[in-house]
Coordinates of C-alpha atoms and ligand atoms in Angstrom, one line a residue:
X841 CA -7.6 -29.7 -1.5
X842 CA -3.9 -28.8 -0.9
X843 CA -1.5 -29.1 2.0
X844 CA 1.8 -27.3 2.3
X845 CA 4.1 -28.7 5.0
X846 CA 7.7 -28.6 6.1
X847 CA 7.3 -24.9 6.9
X848 CA 9.9 -23.7 9.4
X849 CA 7.7 -20.9 10.6
X850 CA 4.3 -19.7 9.6
X851 CA 3.3 -16.2 10.7
X852 CA -0.5 -16.2 10.9
X853 CA -0.7 -12.4 11.5
X854 CA -4.3 -12.7 12.8
X855 CA -5.6 -9.5 14.5
X856 CA -5.8 -10.6 18.1
X857 CA -3.3 -8.8 20.4
X858 CA -1.1 -5.9 19.4
X859 CA 1.3 -4.7 16.8
X860 CA 4.0 -7.4 17.5
X861 CA 1.6 -10.3 17.8
X862 CA 2.0 -12.3 14.6
X863 CA 1.1 -15.6 16.2
X864 CA 3.8 -17.6 14.6
X865 CA 3.7 -21.4 14.4
X866 CA 6.9 -23.4 14.2
X867 CA 6.9 -26.6 12.1
X868 CA 3.6 -25.6 10.5
X869 CA 1.3 -26.9 7.8
X870 CA -1.3 -25.0 5.8
X871 CA -4.4 -26.5 4.1
X872 CA -6.6 -24.8 1.5
X873 CA -9.2 -25.6 -1.0
X874 CA -10.0 -23.5 -4.0
X875 CA -9.4 -19.9 -2.9
X876 CA -10.0 -20.4 0.9
X877 CA -7.9 -21.5 3.8
X878 CA -9.3 -24.5 5.6
X879 CA -6.7 -25.1 8.4
X880 CA -3.4 -23.9 9.7
X881 CA -1.4 -25.3 12.6
X882 CA 1.5 -27.5 13.7
X883 CA 2.4 -30.2 11.1
X884 CA 2.0 -32.9 13.8
X885 CA -1.6 -31.9 14.3
X886 CA -3.0 -31.9 10.8
X887 CA -6.6 -33.3 11.2
X888 CA -7.3 -36.7 9.7
X889 CA -9.7 -35.3 7.1
X890 CA -7.0 -33.2 5.5
X891 CA -4.3 -35.8 5.4
X892 CA -5.2 -36.9 1.9
X893 CA -4.8 -33.4 0.4
X894 CA -2.3 -32.9 -2.4
X895 CA 1.0 -32.3 -0.6
X896 CA 3.6 -29.7 -1.3
X897 CA 6.9 -29.3 0.4
X898 CA 7.9 -25.8 1.7
X899 CA 11.5 -27.0 2.1
X900 CA 11.9 -25.4 5.4
X901 CA 10.9 -21.9 4.3
X902 CA 8.9 -19.2 6.0
X903 CA 5.2 -18.7 5.1
X904 CA 3.6 -15.3 5.5
X905 CA 0.2 -13.9 4.5
X906 CA 0.3 -12.3 1.0
X907 CA 1.7 -8.8 1.5
X908 CA -0.7 -5.9 1.3
X909 CA 0.7 -2.7 -0.2
X910 CA -2.0 -0.3 1.1
X911 CA -0.6 2.9 -0.5
X912 CA 0.6 3.3 -4.1
X913 CA 0.3 5.7 -7.0
X914 CA 0.5 2.8 -9.4
X915 CA -0.3 4.3 -12.8
X916 CA 1.4 7.4 -14.1
X917 CA 3.1 8.7 -17.3
X918 CA 6.8 9.2 -17.5
X919 CA 9.3 9.4 -14.6
X920 CA 11.1 12.2 -12.8
X921 CA 14.7 11.1 -12.4
X922 CA 16.0 14.6 -12.9
X923 CA 14.2 15.7 -9.7
X924 CA 16.0 13.0 -7.9
X925 CA 19.3 14.7 -8.8
X926 CA 17.9 18.2 -8.1
X927 CA 17.0 17.1 -4.6
X928 CA 20.4 15.5 -4.1
X929 CA 21.9 18.9 -5.1
X930 CA 19.8 20.6 -2.4
X931 CA 16.5 21.7 -3.8
X932 CA 13.5 20.8 -1.7
X933 CA 10.5 18.8 -2.8
X934 CA 8.3 21.9 -2.2
X935 CA 10.7 24.2 -4.2
X936 CA 10.6 21.8 -7.1
X937 CA 6.8 21.6 -6.9
X938 CA 6.6 25.5 -6.8
X939 CA 8.6 25.6 -10.1
X940 CA 6.1 23.4 -11.9
X941 CA 7.9 20.1 -11.3
X942 CA 6.7 17.4 -8.9
X943 CA 3.1 16.2 -9.2
X944 CA 2.3 18.8 -11.9
X945 CA 5.0 17.4 -14.1
X946 CA 3.7 13.9 -13.8
X947 CA 0.2 15.2 -14.5
X948 CA 1.4 16.6 -17.8
X949 CA 3.0 13.3 -18.7
X950 CA 0.0 11.3 -17.6
X951 CA -2.5 13.4 -19.6
X952 CA -0.4 12.6 -22.7
X953 CA -0.4 8.8 -22.1
X954 CA -3.1 6.5 -23.5
X955 CA -5.0 4.0 -21.5
X956 CA -3.1 1.2 -23.3
X957 CA 0.3 2.7 -22.3
X958 CA -0.7 3.3 -18.7
X959 CA -2.0 -0.2 -18.3
X960 CA 1.0 -1.9 -19.9
X961 CA 3.4 0.1 -17.6
X962 CA 1.4 -0.6 -14.4
X963 CA 1.0 -4.2 -15.4
X964 CA 4.8 -4.5 -15.4
X965 CA 5.0 -3.1 -11.9
X966 CA 2.4 -5.5 -10.6
X967 CA 4.2 -8.5 -12.1
X968 CA 7.3 -7.6 -10.1
X969 CA 5.3 -6.8 -6.9
X970 CA 3.7 -10.2 -7.2
X971 CA 7.2 -11.9 -7.4
X972 CA 8.1 -10.1 -4.1
X973 CA 5.1 -11.7 -2.3
X974 CA 2.6 -8.8 -2.7
X975 CA -0.9 -10.0 -3.4
X976 CA -3.1 -6.9 -2.7
X977 CA -2.3 -3.4 -3.9
X978 CA -4.2 -0.2 -3.2
X979 CA -3.8 2.1 -6.3
X980 CA -4.6 5.8 -6.5
X981 CA -5.6 8.1 -9.3
X982 CA -4.3 11.6 -8.9
X983 CA -2.1 12.3 -11.8
X984 CA -4.9 13.3 -14.1
X985 CA -6.6 16.1 -12.2
X986 CA -9.2 16.5 -14.9
X987 CA -12.3 14.5 -15.5
X988 CA -11.0 12.6 -18.6
X989 CA -7.6 11.6 -17.2
X990 CA -8.7 10.8 -13.7
X991 CA -11.4 8.4 -15.1
X992 CA -8.8 7.0 -17.5
X993 CA -6.5 6.1 -14.6
X994 CA -9.4 4.4 -12.7
X995 CA -10.4 2.5 -15.8
X996 CA -6.8 1.3 -16.1
X997 CA -7.1 -0.2 -12.6
X998 CA -10.5 -1.7 -13.4
X999 CA -9.0 -3.4 -16.5
X1000 CA -5.9 -4.6 -14.6
X1001 CA -8.1 -6.0 -11.8
X1002 CA -9.6 -8.3 -14.5
X1003 CA -6.4 -9.1 -16.4
X1004 CA -3.9 -10.0 -13.7
X1005 CA -3.9 -11.8 -10.4
X1006 CA -3.0 -9.1 -7.8
X1007 CA -6.1 -7.9 -5.9
X1008 CA -6.4 -4.1 -6.6
X1009 CA -8.2 -1.6 -4.4
X1010 CA -8.6 1.7 -6.4
X1011 CA -8.7 5.0 -4.6
X1012 CA -9.8 8.4 -6.1
X1013 CA -7.2 11.0 -5.5
X1014 CA -8.5 13.9 -7.6
X1015 CA -7.5 16.0 -4.6
X1016 CA -3.8 15.4 -5.1
X1017 CA -3.1 19.0 -6.0
X1018 CA -5.0 21.9 -7.6
X1019 CA -4.2 21.6 -11.4
X1020 CA -2.5 24.5 -13.1
X1021 CA -5.6 25.5 -15.1
X1022 CA -7.5 26.1 -11.8
X1023 CA -4.7 27.9 -10.0
X1024 CA -6.8 31.1 -9.7
X1025 CA -10.0 29.2 -9.0
X1026 CA -9.4 26.7 -6.2
X1027 CA -13.0 26.8 -5.3
X1028 CA -14.0 25.8 -8.8
X1029 CA -11.7 22.8 -8.8
X1030 CA -13.1 21.7 -5.4
X1031 CA -16.6 22.1 -6.8
X1032 CA -15.7 19.9 -9.8
X1033 CA -14.5 17.2 -7.4
X1034 CA -17.4 17.4 -5.0
X1035 CA -20.3 17.9 -7.4
X1036 CA -19.2 15.9 -10.4
X1037 CA -16.2 13.7 -10.1
X1038 CA -16.7 12.0 -6.7
X1039 CA -20.4 11.2 -7.4
X1040 CA -19.5 9.9 -10.9
X1041 CA -16.6 7.7 -9.6
X1042 CA -18.9 6.2 -7.0
X1043 CA -21.8 5.7 -9.4
X1044 CA -19.6 3.9 -11.9
X1045 CA -18.0 1.9 -9.1
X1046 CA -14.5 3.0 -10.2
X1047 CA -13.1 3.4 -6.7
X1048 CA -13.5 2.0 -3.2
X1049 CA -12.0 5.0 -1.5
X1050 CA -11.4 8.8 -1.6
X1051 CA -8.0 10.4 -0.6
X1052 CA -6.9 14.0 -0.1
X1053 CA -3.3 15.4 0.1
X1054 CA -3.4 17.8 3.0
X1055 CA -0.4 20.0 2.7
X1056 CA 0.7 23.6 2.0
X1057 CA 1.3 22.7 -1.7
X1058 CA -2.0 20.9 -2.0
X1059 CA -5.2 21.3 0.1
X1060 CA -6.0 23.0 3.5
X1061 CA -7.8 21.0 6.2
X1062 CA -10.9 22.9 5.5
X1063 CA -10.9 22.2 1.8
X1064 CA -10.0 18.5 2.6
X1065 CA -12.9 18.2 5.0
X1066 CA -15.4 19.3 2.3
X1067 CA -13.9 16.8 -0.2
X1068 CA -13.8 14.0 2.2
X1069 CA -17.4 14.6 3.4
X1070 CA -18.5 14.4 -0.3
X1071 CA -16.6 11.1 -0.6
X1072 CA -18.3 9.7 2.5
X1073 CA -21.7 10.8 1.3
X1074 CA -21.0 8.9 -2.0
X1075 CA -20.2 5.8 0.0
X1076 CA -16.4 5.8 -0.4
X1077 CA -13.9 4.8 2.3
X1078 CA -11.7 7.8 3.4
X1079 CA -8.0 8.1 3.6
X1080 CA -5.6 11.1 3.8
X1081 CA -2.1 12.1 3.0
X1082 CA -1.4 13.9 6.2
X1083 CA 1.4 15.8 8.0
X1084 CA 4.0 14.7 5.4
X1085 CA 6.1 17.8 4.9
X1086 CA 4.7 19.9 7.6
X1087 CA 2.3 19.5 10.6
X1088 CA -1.1 20.7 9.3
X1089 CA -3.9 19.1 11.3
X1090 CA -4.2 16.2 8.9
X1091 CA -4.2 13.4 11.6
X1092 CA -6.9 15.3 13.6
X1093 CA -9.0 15.6 10.5
X1094 CA -8.6 11.9 9.7
X1095 CA -10.0 11.1 13.1
X1096 CA -12.8 13.6 12.8
X1097 CA -14.1 12.3 9.5
X1098 CA -13.7 8.6 10.5
X1099 CA -11.0 7.8 7.9
X1100 CA -9.8 4.2 7.6
X1101 CA -6.2 5.5 7.5
X1102 CA -4.0 8.6 7.7
X1103 CA -0.8 8.1 5.8
X1104 CA 2.8 9.6 6.0
X1105 CA 2.5 11.5 9.3
X1106 CA 6.2 12.3 9.5
X1107 CA 5.1 15.6 11.3
X1108 CA 2.2 14.3 13.3
X1109 CA 1.3 16.2 16.5
X1110 CA 0.6 14.8 19.9
X1111 CA -3.0 15.8 19.6
X1112 CA -3.2 14.0 16.2
X1113 CA -1.8 10.8 17.7
X1114 CA -4.4 10.8 20.5
X1115 CA -7.2 11.6 18.2
X1116 CA -6.3 8.8 15.8
X1117 CA -6.0 6.3 18.7
X1118 CA -9.5 7.3 19.9
X1119 CA -11.0 7.0 16.5
X1120 CA -9.2 3.8 15.5
X1121 CA -7.6 5.3 12.4
X1122 CA -4.7 3.2 11.0
X1123 CA -1.4 5.1 10.6
X1124 CA 0.3 4.1 7.3
X1125 CA 4.0 4.5 7.5
X1126 CA 5.8 5.1 4.2
X1127 CA 9.5 4.8 5.1
X1128 CA 10.7 4.7 1.4
X1129 CA 9.2 8.2 0.9
X1130 CA 10.9 9.4 4.1
X1131 CA 14.2 7.9 2.9
X1132 CA 14.0 9.4 -0.6
X1133 CA 13.1 12.8 0.8
X1134 CA 15.8 12.4 3.5
X1135 CA 13.5 13.3 6.3
X1136 CA 12.9 11.6 9.6
X1137 CA 10.2 9.0 9.3
X1138 CA 6.8 8.8 11.0
X1139 CA 7.4 8.3 14.8
X1140 CA 6.0 4.7 14.6
X1141 CA 7.0 3.8 18.2
X1142 CA 5.2 6.7 19.7
X1143 CA 2.1 5.9 17.6
X1144 CA 2.2 2.2 18.7
X1145 CA 2.6 3.3 22.3
X1146 CA -0.4 5.6 21.9
X1147 CA -2.5 2.6 20.8
X1148 CA -2.5 3.3 17.0
X1149 CA -2.2 0.3 14.6
X1150 CA 0.7 1.1 12.2
X1151 CA 0.6 -0.2 8.7
X1152 CA 3.7 -0.1 6.4
X1153 CA 3.4 0.5 2.6
X1154 CA 5.6 1.7 -0.2
X1155 CA 3.9 4.9 -1.5
X1156 CA 5.2 3.9 -4.9
X1157 CA 5.1 7.0 -7.1
X1158 CA 7.5 8.7 -9.6
X1159 CA 8.5 11.5 -7.2
X1160 CA 8.9 10.8 -3.5
X1161 CA 9.1 7.0 -3.6
X1162 CA 10.1 5.5 -7.0
X1163 CA 10.2 2.0 -5.6
X1164 CA 7.5 -0.7 -5.0
X1165 CA 9.8 -2.9 -2.9
X1166 CA 7.5 -3.6 0.1
X1167 CA 10.0 -6.0 1.8
X1168 CA 12.6 -3.2 1.6
X1169 CA 10.1 -0.8 3.2
X1170 CA 9.7 -3.4 6.0
X1171 CA 13.4 -3.6 6.6
X1172 CA 13.5 0.2 6.7
X1173 CA 10.6 0.3 9.2
X1174 CA 12.8 -1.9 11.4
X1175 CA 16.0 0.1 11.1
X1176 CA 14.7 3.6 10.8
X1177 CA 11.5 3.4 12.9
X1178 CA 12.6 0.8 15.5
X1179 CA 9.7 -1.5 14.6
X1180 CA 10.5 -5.1 15.3
X1181 CA 10.3 -7.5 12.3
X1182 CA 7.1 -8.9 13.7
X1183 CA 5.6 -5.4 14.1
X1184 CA 6.6 -4.5 10.6
X1185 CA 5.1 -7.7 9.1
X1186 CA 1.8 -7.2 11.0
X1187 CA 1.8 -3.7 9.4
X1188 CA 2.1 -5.0 5.9
X1189 CA -0.5 -7.7 6.4
X1190 CA -3.3 -7.5 9.0
X1191 CA -3.1 -3.8 9.6
X1192 CA -2.6 -2.9 5.9
X1193 CA -5.8 -5.0 5.2
X1194 CA -7.5 -3.0 7.9
X1195 CA -6.5 0.2 6.3
X1196 CA -8.3 -1.0 3.2
X1197 CA -11.3 -2.3 5.0
X1198 CA -10.4 -5.8 3.9
X1199 CA -9.4 -7.3 7.2
X1200 CA -12.2 -10.0 7.1
X1201 CA -10.8 -11.3 3.8
X1202 CA -7.1 -10.9 3.5
X1203 CA -4.0 -10.1 5.6
X1204 CA -3.9 -13.1 7.8
X1205 CA -3.7 -16.9 7.5
X1206 CA -6.7 -18.4 9.2
X1207 CA -9.6 -20.6 8.2
X1208 CA -12.1 -18.8 6.0
X1209 CA -9.6 -16.2 4.7
X1210 CA -8.4 -16.0 1.2
X1211 CA -5.5 -18.4 0.4
X1212 CA -3.1 -15.6 -0.3
X1213 CA 0.4 -16.3 0.9
X1214 CA 4.1 -16.1 0.1
X1215 CA 6.8 -18.7 0.7
X1216 CA 10.0 -16.9 1.8
X1217 CA 13.5 -18.3 1.6
X1218 CA 14.3 -17.7 5.3
X1219 CA 13.8 -19.7 8.5
X1220 CA 11.8 -17.0 10.3
X1221 CA 10.5 -13.4 10.1
X1222 CA 13.6 -12.0 11.9
X1223 CA 16.0 -13.6 9.5
X1224 CA 14.0 -12.5 6.5
X1225 CA 14.0 -8.8 7.3
X1226 CA 17.5 -8.8 8.8
X1227 CA 19.2 -10.5 5.8
X1228 CA 17.8 -8.2 3.1
X1229 CA 18.1 -9.6 -0.4
X1230 CA 16.7 -8.3 -3.6
X1231 CA 14.1 -11.0 -3.5
X1232 CA 13.8 -13.7 -0.9
X1233 CA 10.3 -14.8 -2.1
X1234 CA 10.2 -18.3 -3.6
X1235 CA 6.5 -18.4 -4.5
X1236 CA 3.4 -16.3 -4.3
X1237 CA -0.1 -17.8 -4.1
X1238 CA -3.2 -15.7 -4.7
X1239 CA -6.6 -17.2 -4.2
X1240 CA -5.1 -20.7 -3.8
X1241 CA -3.2 -20.6 -7.1
X1242 CA 0.5 -20.2 -7.5
X1243 CA 1.1 -17.0 -9.5
X1244 CA 4.9 -16.4 -9.2
X1245 CA 7.9 -18.6 -8.4
X1246 CA 7.5 -22.3 -7.7
X1247 CA 5.8 -23.6 -4.7
X1248 CA 7.6 -26.5 -3.1
X1249 CA 10.8 -25.9 -4.9
X1250 CA 14.1 -26.0 -3.0
X1251 CA 16.5 -23.0 -2.8
X1252 CA 18.9 -20.6 -1.3
X1253 CA 20.0 -19.7 2.1
X1254 CA 17.7 -21.4 4.7
X1255 CA 20.2 -22.6 7.3
X1256 CA 19.3 -26.2 8.1
Ligands
NIG1462 O1 2.6 10.3 -1.4 N1 2.4 13.2 -1.0 C1 1.8 13.3 -2.1 N2 1.9 12.4 -3.1 C2 3.0 11.6 -3.3 C3 4.0 12.2 -4.0 C4 3.6 12.3 -5.4 C5 4.6 12.8 -6.3 O2 5.7 13.4 -5.9 O3 4.4 12.6 -7.5 C6 3.4 11.0 -1.9 O4 4.5 11.1 -1.5
FE1463 FE1 1.2 8.9 -1.5

């Protein structure tokens, strides 16, 4: 049994209440045994039976639930730095995609990469994410777009789930774009997805979810509906890339098919917001992607006011969001989307876990949940997201075991 005390603030982030209710405890202690949390509360009230637990000193830091990045494209071949410059010079994301760049370019590079190469590269990303306090990561396929490479990407995730500590939640995104070889046979590609790939991925338990990119350059809502219904029939949770570059009915479709989340939503319609609120679909905001594409972000305030839970994630990918810095995404959600630090944190913990269907296990610090947490070198959540630093995380614990940094070590800039 272990007890962490001398915590200046502990944000439990339990579900109760709304977006801004993170249920903070000042002067807190946290008790866990094995991989489960036993108790959380004010230090002065630690129950007798836990007082003999092995003690660790948080040195006046902030404790938050392990961060949940509920939208990444973690494994891919190559990079696309030249497109970064092309966009700066004025070409649009869709222009570049039309000329064979964008997703199609990463597909070519990913098909050339071995399972070994893809795993090694993604493993490096996960190590750095862990050091930032991230303990659960959703990871999409979608840069293979043929049977062999899509399965290779999902096998990379299966292997990494065994070999390293970050909890992985794989999603099948065969519907990221129609691959070049099917350009004149869209229906044929959709048939391949619906009749072969989705059933196989589900049968081999290679993914927990199924995602579709609904966009002019990718799939229409009608095509997406067919693919998502096949995913649902195979027992996969549903999520959508919706209304990112144009308003296309993606949010409405997410509500109609009972998706766990609709992501991006920079161009969401009023009807889409109301439909998502009614259906309880989580809106996943990806402010790094909006920033890199220099477009206004999802209208998070309006979604919150409409009664939608807003999660915040990175969208890490080699094109529109080449960064996996989730704390940076949170600071951007505050400054660009006017989410308070507490609202942003709830979006990367409790609501991100909800978007993955894992709310009963991770995303909040309460008895019975996984002992996944991060010790942050800041006195409280406001200070942490206001004073952005490359890495304010002192230690990351997954399943009760310290996996990055040093728990109980002193440090940096906590004003005392
Ligand atoms: O989430 N929107 C679609 N997919 C990614 C971009 C992928 C890419 O550019 O490679 C996204 O932004
Ligand atoms: Fe994405």
